[in-house]
Amino acid sequence: MEFILAIPRLFRLPNLLIVFLTQWIPYWIVLRPAILKSGAIPVLTEDSFTLITLNTVLITLGGYLINDYFDKDIDAVNDPDRVIAGRLIPAVFFLYFYWLILFATTLLSIRIYNLLPGPGMYWPLWVFPLVSGCLFLYAAFLKCTPLMGNLVVAILCAVVPVILLIPEDRPIWLGSFRDPGEIHQAVGLVWLYALFAFITNLWREQVKDLEDFPGDAACKCATLPVVKGPRAARVPAGFTGLFASIMTLFLILFWSETLAPSWQIIAGYLLLLLPSLVAAAFVFFAKARKHHTIASVLIKVVMISGLFLLVRSWPSHFDLSSIHL
């Protein structure tokens, strides 16, 4: 029974859903409609988009599994009752499962390359392996470094929505001649998703290092809190939170100036700005590990809310049945 309840933690299902939405929303709600409106023809079909998203999600899952394998001793100190690797499942299983996923994502990358039309579509053959390699390096070496591991994770999270700009490069170029305003706004919003993903994930990684300080210190994992001490490490984490809050405030003010719906502005204050400010306060004035945990949960609220609120306007209707996922 305990193993069954641990499955969502093993596969990080909520996190994988966030990864999926970080690609699905910017593409189907923002970028693709803009390309079609400009008169250009999108390169991606429902099938090719599904394979790209599936590959992205599987690579992310592989990153979680290999990270669990290398972090089993640290997790045993921080959350002994929630550890799966080495307690509920032999640790070597995570390694075997990781290599299986790596093999599957390699095949998917080749399939995506064969499925995409036109010359110059070699990007799946190097982008996906590069991301997989970075996740392995993070788990094996970079996690236990001050800030470097945090930056790698944040950059990889920012890449998730940007990947979809690569195959649509030519339609975006053609559409920019016919309807430059629409195309530039759509591409800008995709990059806004990337910036939002970078800032929020960088912040969450910094807070997670503070939260995991006991295990990291016991296992000599040289994160910033271990090297400089939790008190000193709270400063950059807190300033990242303040930067995220300021960015959110400017975004809400922009919505107000451009006559966004009142519900979006109210939701921005309640679901983006308020949780960001409260999380930053918890980081700055933390007295116990639970305060970092609360901050981490609030950051996750901001991340999930941002997925839906960053879209300026949702279409009144769209046919989900046409998208094969």
C-alpha positions as YAML, in Angstrom:
chain: A
units: angstrom
residues:
- id: 1
  name: MET
  ca: [0.00, 0.00, 0.00]
- id: 2
  name: GLU
  ca: [2.83, 2.40, 0.84]
- id: 3
  name: PHE
  ca: [4.42, 1.70, -2.54]
- id: 4
  name: ILE
  ca: [1.18, 2.55, -4.38]
- id: 5
  name: LEU
  ca: [0.87, 5.83, -2.49]
- id: 6
  name: ALA
  ca: [4.49, 6.60, -3.34]
- id: 7
  name: ILE
  ca: [3.99, 6.30, -7.12]
- id: 8
  name: PRO
  ca: [3.04, 9.99, -7.62]
- id: 9
  name: ARG
  ca: [6.22, 10.95, -5.74]
- id: 10
  name: LEU
  ca: [8.28, 8.47, -7.77]
- id: 11
  name: PHE
  ca: [7.13, 9.85, -11.13]
- id: 12
  name: ARG
  ca: [6.60, 13.49, -9.98]
- id: 13
  name: LEU
  ca: [3.26, 13.53, -11.81]
- id: 14
  name: PRO
  ca: [2.34, 17.14, -10.89]
- id: 15
  name: ASN
  ca: [5.76, 18.35, -12.10]
- id: 16
  name: LEU
  ca: [5.45, 16.40, -15.34]
- id: 17
  name: LEU
  ca: [2.02, 17.96, -15.88]
- id: 18
  name: ILE
  ca: [3.59, 21.41, -15.45]
- id: 19
  name: VAL
  ca: [6.24, 20.53, -18.07]
- id: 20
  name: PHE
  ca: [3.51, 19.40, -20.46]
- id: 21
  name: LEU
  ca: [1.45, 22.57, -19.94]
- id: 22
  name: THR
  ca: [4.55, 24.75, -20.34]
- id: 23
  name: GLN
  ca: [4.72, 23.50, -23.92]
- id: 24
  name: TRP
  ca: [1.04, 22.95, -24.69]
- id: 25
  name: ILE
  ca: [-0.31, 26.36, -23.64]
- id: 26
  name: PRO
  ca: [2.28, 28.59, -25.36]
- id: 27
  name: TYR
  ca: [2.07, 26.57, -28.57]
- id: 28
  name: TRP
  ca: [-1.64, 25.82, -29.02]
- id: 29
  name: ILE
  ca: [-3.03, 28.95, -27.41]
- id: 30
  name: VAL
  ca: [-0.41, 31.51, -28.48]
- id: 31
  name: LEU
  ca: [2.10, 30.58, -31.19]
- id: 32
  name: ARG
  ca: [0.15, 28.33, -33.55]
- id: 33
  name: PRO
  ca: [-2.93, 30.60, -33.75]
- id: 34
  name: ALA
  ca: [-0.64, 33.57, -34.53]
- id: 35
  name: ILE
  ca: [1.09, 31.64, -37.33]
- id: 36
  name: LEU
  ca: [-2.26, 30.63, -38.84]
- id: 37
  name: LYS
  ca: [-3.65, 34.15, -38.51]
- id: 38
  name: SER
  ca: [-0.64, 35.52, -40.39]
- id: 39
  name: GLY
  ca: [-1.37, 33.15, -43.28]
- id: 40
  name: ALA
  ca: [1.65, 30.91, -42.73]
- id: 41
  name: ILE
  ca: [1.44, 27.15, -42.31]
- id: 42
  name: PRO
  ca: [2.78, 25.63, -39.06]
- id: 43
  name: VAL
  ca: [5.39, 22.92, -39.40]
- id: 44
  name: LEU
  ca: [4.26, 20.90, -36.41]
- id: 45
  name: THR
  ca: [1.27, 18.61, -36.68]
- id: 46
  name: GLU
  ca: [-0.66, 17.08, -33.81]
- id: 47
  name: ASP
  ca: [1.49, 13.95, -34.09]
- id: 48
  name: SER
  ca: [4.88, 15.70, -34.20]
- id: 49
  name: PHE
  ca: [3.91, 18.03, -31.35]
- id: 50
  name: THR
  ca: [2.81, 15.04, -29.27]
- id: 51
  name: LEU
  ca: [6.15, 13.29, -29.84]
- id: 52
  name: ILE
  ca: [8.10, 16.42, -28.92]
- id: 53
  name: THR
  ca: [6.09, 16.86, -25.73]
- id: 54
  name: LEU
  ca: [6.31, 13.16, -24.87]
- id: 55
  name: ASN
  ca: [10.07, 13.26, -25.35]
- id: 56
  name: THR
  ca: [10.37, 16.38, -23.17]
- id: 57
  name: VAL
  ca: [8.31, 14.79, -20.39]
- id: 58
  name: LEU
  ca: [10.26, 11.51, -20.55]
- id: 59
  name: ILE
  ca: [13.60, 13.32, -20.43]
- id: 60
  name: THR
  ca: [12.35, 15.24, -17.40]
- id: 61
  name: LEU
  ca: [11.27, 11.98, -15.75]
- id: 62
  name: GLY
  ca: [14.69, 10.50, -16.48]
- id: 63
  name: GLY
  ca: [16.26, 13.51, -14.80]
- id: 64
  name: TYR
  ca: [14.15, 12.94, -11.68]
- id: 65
  name: LEU
  ca: [15.05, 9.25, -11.56]
- id: 66
  name: ILE
  ca: [18.80, 9.72, -11.91]
- id: 67
  name: ASN
  ca: [18.65, 12.53, -9.37]
- id: 68
  name: ASP
  ca: [16.85, 10.22, -6.92]
- id: 69
  name: TYR
  ca: [19.56, 7.62, -7.47]
- id: 70
  name: PHE
  ca: [22.41, 9.99, -6.65]
- id: 71
  name: ASP
  ca: [20.48, 11.74, -3.85]
- id: 72
  name: LYS
  ca: [19.33, 8.65, -1.96]
- id: 73
  name: ASP
  ca: [21.67, 9.26, 0.99]
- id: 74
  name: ILE
  ca: [20.76, 12.95, 1.22]
- id: 75
  name: ASP
  ca: [17.03, 12.17, 1.02]
- id: 76
  name: ALA
  ca: [17.44, 9.53, 3.73]
- id: 77
  name: VAL
  ca: [18.54, 12.30, 6.10]
- id: 78
  name: ASN
  ca: [16.04, 14.97, 5.03]
- id: 79
  name: ASP
  ca: [12.88, 12.86, 4.61]
- id: 80
  name: PRO
  ca: [13.54, 9.28, 5.76]
- id: 81
  name: ASP
  ca: [9.84, 8.34, 5.73]
- id: 82
  name: ARG
  ca: [9.34, 9.58, 2.16]
- id: 83
  name: VAL
  ca: [12.43, 8.03, 0.59]
- id: 84
  name: ILE
  ca: [11.72, 5.54, -2.19]
- id: 85
  name: ALA
  ca: [15.16, 4.76, -3.61]
- id: 86
  name: GLY
  ca: [16.84, 2.12, -1.47]
- id: 87
  name: ARG
  ca: [13.86, 1.75, 0.88]
- id: 88
  name: LEU
  ca: [10.74, 0.81, -1.10]
- id: 89
  name: ILE
  ca: [12.59, 0.06, -4.33]
- id: 90
  name: PRO
  ca: [16.21, -1.08, -4.78]
- id: 91
  name: ALA
  ca: [18.31, 1.91, -5.79]
- id: 92
  name: VAL
  ca: [19.71, 0.08, -8.82]
- id: 93
  name: PHE
  ca: [16.16, 0.03, -10.25]
- id: 94
  name: PHE
  ca: [16.35, 3.79, -10.70]
- id: 95
  name: LEU
  ca: [19.56, 3.42, -12.66]
- id: 96
  name: TYR
  ca: [18.13, 0.71, -14.94]
- id: 97
  name: PHE
  ca: [14.91, 2.67, -15.44]
- id: 98
  name: TYR
  ca: [16.91, 5.77, -16.29]
- id: 99
  name: TRP
  ca: [18.88, 3.99, -19.02]
- id: 100
  name: LEU
  ca: [15.63, 2.56, -20.39]
- id: 101
  name: ILE
  ca: [14.14, 6.05, -20.60]
- id: 102
  name: LEU
  ca: [17.34, 7.36, -22.18]
- id: 103
  name: PHE
  ca: [17.09, 4.66, -24.86]
- id: 104
  name: ALA
  ca: [13.41, 5.48, -25.47]
- id: 105
  name: THR
  ca: [14.08, 9.23, -25.77]
- id: 106
  name: THR
  ca: [16.89, 8.55, -28.24]
- id: 107
  name: LEU
  ca: [14.50, 6.57, -30.44]
- id: 108
  name: LEU
  ca: [11.88, 9.31, -30.10]
- id: 109
  name: SER
  ca: [14.42, 11.96, -31.11]
- id: 110
  name: ILE
  ca: [15.22, 9.99, -34.28]
- id: 111
  name: ARG
  ca: [11.49, 9.56, -34.98]
- id: 112
  name: ILE
  ca: [10.87, 13.31, -34.57]
- id: 113
  name: TYR
  ca: [13.75, 14.05, -36.93]
- id: 114
  name: ASN
  ca: [12.27, 11.69, -39.56]
- id: 115
  name: LEU
  ca: [8.78, 13.12, -39.08]
- id: 116
  name: LEU
  ca: [9.63, 16.81, -39.48]
- id: 117
  name: PRO
  ca: [9.54, 18.09, -43.07]
- id: 118
  name: GLY
  ca: [12.12, 20.15, -44.90]
- id: 119
  name: PRO
  ca: [15.89, 20.47, -44.67]
- id: 120
  name: GLY
  ca: [17.77, 21.61, -41.62]
- id: 121
  name: MET
  ca: [15.58, 19.81, -39.11]
- id: 122
  name: TYR
  ca: [18.51, 18.18, -37.34]
- id: 123
  name: TRP
  ca: [17.77, 19.89, -34.03]
- id: 124
  name: PRO
  ca: [16.01, 16.88, -32.37]
- id: 125
  name: LEU
  ca: [19.24, 14.88, -32.80]
- id: 126
  name: TRP
  ca: [21.24, 17.30, -30.63]
- id: 127
  name: VAL
  ca: [18.79, 19.31, -28.49]
- id: 128
  name: PHE
  ca: [17.22, 16.37, -26.68]
- id: 129
  name: PRO
  ca: [20.52, 14.50, -26.04]
- id: 130
  name: LEU
  ca: [22.08, 17.77, -24.84]
- id: 131
  name: VAL
  ca: [19.26, 18.31, -22.33]
- id: 132
  name: SER
  ca: [19.54, 14.69, -21.14]
- id: 133
  name: GLY
  ca: [23.29, 15.08, -20.72]
- id: 134
  name: CYS
  ca: [22.87, 18.30, -18.72]
- id: 135
  name: LEU
  ca: [20.36, 16.62, -16.39]
- id: 136
  name: PHE
  ca: [22.78, 13.75, -15.81]
- id: 137
  name: LEU
  ca: [25.66, 16.16, -15.12]
- id: 138
  name: TYR
  ca: [23.44, 18.06, -12.71]
- id: 139
  name: ALA
  ca: [22.49, 14.93, -10.77]
- id: 140
  name: ALA
  ca: [26.00, 13.47, -10.72]
- id: 141
  name: PHE
  ca: [28.14, 16.58, -10.23]
- id: 142
  name: LEU
  ca: [26.51, 20.00, -10.42]
- id: 143
  name: LYS
  ca: [23.85, 19.63, -7.75]
- id: 144
  name: CYS
  ca: [26.49, 19.80, -5.05]
- id: 145
  name: THR
  ca: [27.91, 23.11, -6.24]
- id: 146
  name: PRO
  ca: [27.04, 26.65, -5.13]
- id: 147
  name: LEU
  ca: [24.50, 28.16, -7.57]
- id: 148
  name: MET
  ca: [25.81, 26.38, -10.69]
- id: 149
  name: GLY
  ca: [23.35, 23.50, -10.30]
- id: 150
  name: ASN
  ca: [20.51, 25.96, -9.66]
- id: 151
  name: LEU
  ca: [21.32, 27.86, -12.84]
- id: 152
  name: VAL
  ca: [21.50, 24.70, -14.95]
- id: 153
  name: VAL
  ca: [18.06, 23.57, -13.81]
- id: 154
  name: ALA
  ca: [16.58, 27.04, -14.35]
- id: 155
  name: ILE
  ca: [18.04, 27.27, -17.87]
- id: 156
  name: LEU
  ca: [16.73, 23.82, -18.80]
- id: 157
  name: CYS
  ca: [13.27, 24.78, -17.54]
- id: 158
  name: ALA
  ca: [13.40, 27.93, -19.66]
- id: 159
  name: VAL
  ca: [14.26, 25.84, -22.71]
- id: 160
  name: VAL
  ca: [11.00, 23.84, -22.44]
- id: 161
  name: PRO
  ca: [8.71, 26.41, -24.17]
- id: 162
  name: VAL
  ca: [11.48, 27.79, -26.41]
- id: 163
  name: ILE
  ca: [12.07, 24.38, -28.06]
- id: 164
  name: LEU
  ca: [8.86, 24.87, -30.03]
- id: 165
  name: LEU
  ca: [10.21, 28.01, -31.70]
- id: 166
  name: ILE
  ca: [12.92, 25.97, -33.45]
- id: 167
  name: PRO
  ca: [10.75, 23.90, -35.84]
- id: 168
  name: GLU
  ca: [8.43, 26.87, -36.45]
- id: 169
  name: ASP
  ca: [11.30, 29.21, -37.39]
- id: 170
  name: ARG
  ca: [10.38, 29.51, -41.07]
- id: 171
  name: PRO
  ca: [6.60, 29.99, -40.55]
- id: 172
  name: ILE
  ca: [7.42, 32.65, -37.92]
- id: 173
  name: TRP
  ca: [9.73, 34.38, -40.41]
- id: 174
  name: LEU
  ca: [7.14, 34.30, -43.19]
- id: 175
  name: GLY
  ca: [4.33, 35.36, -40.87]
- id: 176
  name: SER
  ca: [6.34, 38.32, -39.59]
- id: 177
  name: PHE
  ca: [6.12, 39.88, -43.08]
- id: 178
  name: ARG
  ca: [2.34, 39.49, -43.33]
- id: 179
  name: ASP
  ca: [1.30, 40.23, -39.75]
- id: 180
  name: PRO
  ca: [4.37, 41.39, -37.80]
- id: 181
  name: GLY
  ca: [2.42, 42.62, -34.77]
- id: 182
  name: GLU
  ca: [0.68, 39.29, -34.19]
- id: 183
  name: ILE
  ca: [3.82, 37.22, -34.70]
- id: 184
  name: HIS
  ca: [6.07, 39.41, -32.56]
- id: 185
  name: GLN
  ca: [3.52, 39.42, -29.75]
- id: 186
  name: ALA
  ca: [3.22, 35.61, -29.86]
- id: 187
  name: VAL
  ca: [6.97, 35.00, -29.96]
- id: 188
  name: GLY
  ca: [7.45, 37.55, -27.18]
- id: 189
  name: LEU
  ca: [4.92, 35.72, -25.03]
- id: 190
  name: VAL
  ca: [6.74, 32.41, -25.57]
- id: 191
  name: TRP
  ca: [9.94, 34.09, -24.37]
- id: 192
  name: LEU
  ca: [8.01, 35.54, -21.43]
- id: 193
  name: TYR
  ca: [7.08, 31.95, -20.49]
- id: 194
  name: ALA
  ca: [10.77, 31.08, -20.73]
- id: 195
  name: LEU
  ca: [11.78, 34.01, -18.49]
- id: 196
  name: PHE
  ca: [9.04, 33.16, -16.00]
- id: 197
  name: ALA
  ca: [10.16, 29.52, -15.94]
- id: 198
  name: PHE
  ca: [13.79, 30.54, -15.45]
- id: 199
  name: ILE
  ca: [13.13, 32.93, -12.54]
- id: 200
  name: THR
  ca: [10.63, 30.76, -10.65]
- id: 201
  name: ASN
  ca: [12.67, 27.58, -11.02]
- id: 202
  name: LEU
  ca: [15.90, 29.33, -10.04]
- id: 203
  name: TRP
  ca: [14.13, 30.65, -6.94]
- id: 204
  name: ARG
  ca: [12.64, 27.26, -6.10]
- id: 205
  name: GLU
  ca: [16.01, 25.54, -6.48]
- id: 206
  name: GLN
  ca: [17.62, 28.06, -4.13]
- id: 207
  name: VAL
  ca: [14.88, 27.55, -1.56]
- id: 208
  name: LYS
  ca: [15.11, 23.78, -1.98]
- id: 209
  name: ASP
  ca: [18.84, 23.94, -1.17]
- id: 210
  name: LEU
  ca: [17.93, 25.74, 2.06]
- id: 211
  name: GLU
  ca: [15.24, 23.18, 2.78]
- id: 212
  name: ASP
  ca: [17.63, 20.27, 2.13]
- id: 213
  name: PHE
  ca: [20.49, 21.76, 4.17]
- id: 214
  name: PRO
  ca: [20.58, 19.02, 6.89]
- id: 215
  name: GLY
  ca: [21.01, 16.17, 4.41]
- id: 216
  name: ASP
  ca: [23.37, 18.11, 2.15]
- id: 217
  name: ALA
  ca: [25.57, 19.03, 5.11]
- id: 218
  name: ALA
  ca: [25.60, 15.46, 6.43]
- id: 219
  name: CYS
  ca: [26.60, 14.09, 3.00]
- id: 220
  name: LYS
  ca: [29.07, 16.90, 2.29]
- id: 221
  name: CYS
  ca: [27.09, 18.17, -0.69]
- id: 222
  name: ALA
  ca: [28.60, 21.62, -1.21]
- id: 223
  name: THR
  ca: [25.51, 23.68, -1.99]
- id: 224
  name: LEU
  ca: [25.54, 27.39, -1.14]
- id: 225
  name: PRO
  ca: [23.88, 26.90, 2.29]
- id: 226
  name: VAL
  ca: [26.53, 24.30, 3.18]
- id: 227
  name: VAL
  ca: [29.46, 26.39, 1.92]
- id: 228
  name: LYS
  ca: [28.36, 29.81, 3.21]
- id: 229
  name: GLY
  ca: [25.77, 28.84, 5.82]
- id: 230
  name: PRO
  ca: [21.94, 29.03, 5.62]
- id: 231
  name: ARG
  ca: [21.85, 32.62, 6.84]
- id: 232
  name: ALA
  ca: [24.08, 33.86, 4.02]
- id: 233
  name: ALA
  ca: [22.32, 31.65, 1.44]
- id: 234
  name: ARG
  ca: [18.94, 33.18, 2.31]
- id: 235
  name: VAL
  ca: [20.11, 36.52, 0.87]
- id: 236
  name: PRO
  ca: [20.40, 35.54, -2.84]
- id: 237
  name: ALA
  ca: [17.28, 33.36, -2.53]
- id: 238
  name: GLY
  ca: [15.38, 36.26, -1.01]
- id: 239
  name: PHE
  ca: [16.55, 38.71, -3.68]
- id: 240
  name: THR
  ca: [15.53, 36.26, -6.41]
- id: 241
  name: GLY
  ca: [12.10, 36.22, -4.78]
- id: 242
  name: LEU
  ca: [12.00, 40.02, -4.71]
- id: 243
  name: PHE
  ca: [12.99, 40.14, -8.38]
- id: 244
  name: ALA
  ca: [10.20, 37.67, -9.20]
- id: 245
  name: SER
  ca: [7.76, 39.84, -7.22]
- id: 246
  name: ILE
  ca: [8.85, 43.03, -9.02]
- id: 247
  name: MET
  ca: [8.60, 41.30, -12.39]
- id: 248
  name: THR
  ca: [5.09, 40.15, -11.47]
- id: 249
  name: LEU
  ca: [4.10, 43.65, -10.35]
- id: 250
  name: PHE
  ca: [5.28, 45.20, -13.63]
- id: 251
  name: LEU
  ca: [3.38, 42.50, -15.53]
- id: 252
  name: ILE
  ca: [0.16, 43.28, -13.63]
- id: 253
  name: LEU
  ca: [0.65, 47.03, -14.20]
- id: 254
  name: PHE
  ca: [1.13, 46.31, -17.90]
- id: 255
  name: TRP
  ca: [-2.12, 44.38, -17.90]
- id: 256
  name: SER
  ca: [-3.86, 47.34, -16.26]
- id: 257
  name: GLU
  ca: [-2.45, 49.83, -18.79]
- id: 258
  name: THR
  ca: [-3.49, 47.64, -21.73]
- id: 259
  name: LEU
  ca: [-7.05, 47.09, -20.46]
- id: 260
  name: ALA
  ca: [-6.72, 43.43, -19.53]
- id: 261
  name: PRO
  ca: [-9.82, 41.76, -18.04]
- id: 262
  name: SER
  ca: [-10.38, 42.67, -14.40]
- id: 263
  name: TRP
  ca: [-10.39, 38.99, -13.40]
- id: 264
  name: GLN
  ca: [-6.87, 38.60, -14.79]
- id: 265
  name: ILE
  ca: [-5.58, 41.60, -12.84]
- id: 266
  name: ILE
  ca: [-7.22, 40.42, -9.60]
- id: 267
  name: ALA
  ca: [-5.92, 36.87, -10.14]
- id: 268
  name: GLY
  ca: [-2.46, 38.32, -10.81]
- id: 269
  name: TYR
  ca: [-2.44, 40.08, -7.46]
- id: 270
  name: LEU
  ca: [-3.83, 37.07, -5.55]
- id: 271
  name: LEU
  ca: [-2.08, 34.17, -7.28]
- id: 272
  name: LEU
  ca: [1.18, 35.72, -8.49]
- id: 273
  name: LEU
  ca: [2.18, 38.82, -6.55]
- id: 274
  name: LEU
  ca: [0.86, 37.94, -3.06]
- id: 275
  name: PRO
  ca: [2.35, 34.40, -2.93]
- id: 276
  name: SER
  ca: [5.65, 35.76, -4.29]
- id: 277
  name: LEU
  ca: [5.89, 38.42, -1.58]
- id: 278
  name: VAL
  ca: [4.88, 36.01, 1.20]
- id: 279
  name: ALA
  ca: [7.37, 33.38, -0.04]
- id: 280
  name: ALA
  ca: [10.14, 35.99, -0.17]
- id: 281
  name: ALA
  ca: [9.31, 37.02, 3.41]
- id: 282
  name: PHE
  ca: [9.44, 33.39, 4.57]
- id: 283
  name: VAL
  ca: [12.86, 33.01, 2.92]
- id: 284
  name: PHE
  ca: [14.30, 36.20, 4.41]
- id: 285
  name: PHE
  ca: [12.99, 35.59, 7.95]
- id: 286
  name: ALA
  ca: [13.06, 31.78, 8.08]
- id: 287
  name: LYS
  ca: [13.66, 30.33, 11.55]
- id: 288
  name: ALA
  ca: [13.01, 26.66, 10.80]
- id: 289
  name: ARG
  ca: [13.05, 24.21, 7.90]
- id: 290
  name: LYS
  ca: [9.25, 24.30, 7.68]
- id: 291
  name: HIS
  ca: [9.43, 27.98, 6.68]
- id: 292
  name: HIS
  ca: [11.46, 27.03, 3.61]
- id: 293
  name: THR
  ca: [8.95, 24.29, 2.87]
- id: 294
  name: ILE
  ca: [6.09, 26.81, 2.98]
- id: 295
  name: ALA
  ca: [8.03, 29.13, 0.67]
- id: 296
  name: SER
  ca: [8.61, 26.24, -1.76]
- id: 297
  name: VAL
  ca: [4.88, 25.46, -1.84]
- id: 298
  name: LEU
  ca: [4.02, 29.12, -2.48]
- id: 299
  name: ILE
  ca: [6.52, 29.27, -5.35]
- id: 300
  name: LYS
  ca: [4.84, 26.22, -6.87]
- id: 301
  name: VAL
  ca: [1.51, 28.09, -6.63]
- id: 302
  name: VAL
  ca: [3.07, 30.98, -8.55]
- id: 303
  name: MET
  ca: [4.49, 28.61, -11.18]
- id: 304
  name: ILE
  ca: [1.17, 26.87, -11.80]
- id: 305
  name: SER
  ca: [-0.84, 30.11, -11.77]
- id: 306
  name: GLY
  ca: [1.56, 31.75, -14.20]
- id: 307
  name: LEU
  ca: [1.01, 28.99, -16.76]
- id: 308
  name: PHE
  ca: [-2.60, 30.11, -17.17]
- id: 309
  name: LEU
  ca: [-2.39, 33.83, -16.37]
- id: 310
  name: LEU
  ca: [0.46, 34.75, -18.72]
- id: 311
  name: VAL
  ca: [-1.82, 34.14, -21.70]
- id: 312
  name: ARG
  ca: [-3.37, 37.51, -22.42]
- id: 313
  name: SER
  ca: [-6.61, 36.11, -23.81]
- id: 314
  name: TRP
  ca: [-7.88, 32.57, -24.06]
- id: 315
  name: PRO
  ca: [-9.93, 31.66, -27.13]
- id: 316
  name: SER
  ca: [-13.65, 31.44, -26.54]
- id: 317
  name: HIS
  ca: [-13.55, 27.88, -27.84]
- id: 318
  name: PHE
  ca: [-11.05, 25.47, -29.29]
- id: 319
  name: ASP
  ca: [-11.43, 21.84, -30.28]
- id: 320
  name: LEU
  ca: [-9.41, 19.69, -27.91]
- id: 321
  name: SER
  ca: [-10.52, 16.55, -29.77]
- id: 322
  name: SER
  ca: [-8.37, 17.60, -32.73]
- id: 323
  name: ILE
  ca: [-5.22, 17.36, -30.62]
- id: 324
  name: HIS
  ca: [-4.06, 13.77, -30.24]
- id: 325
  name: LEU
  ca: [-2.20, 13.47, -26.94]
...
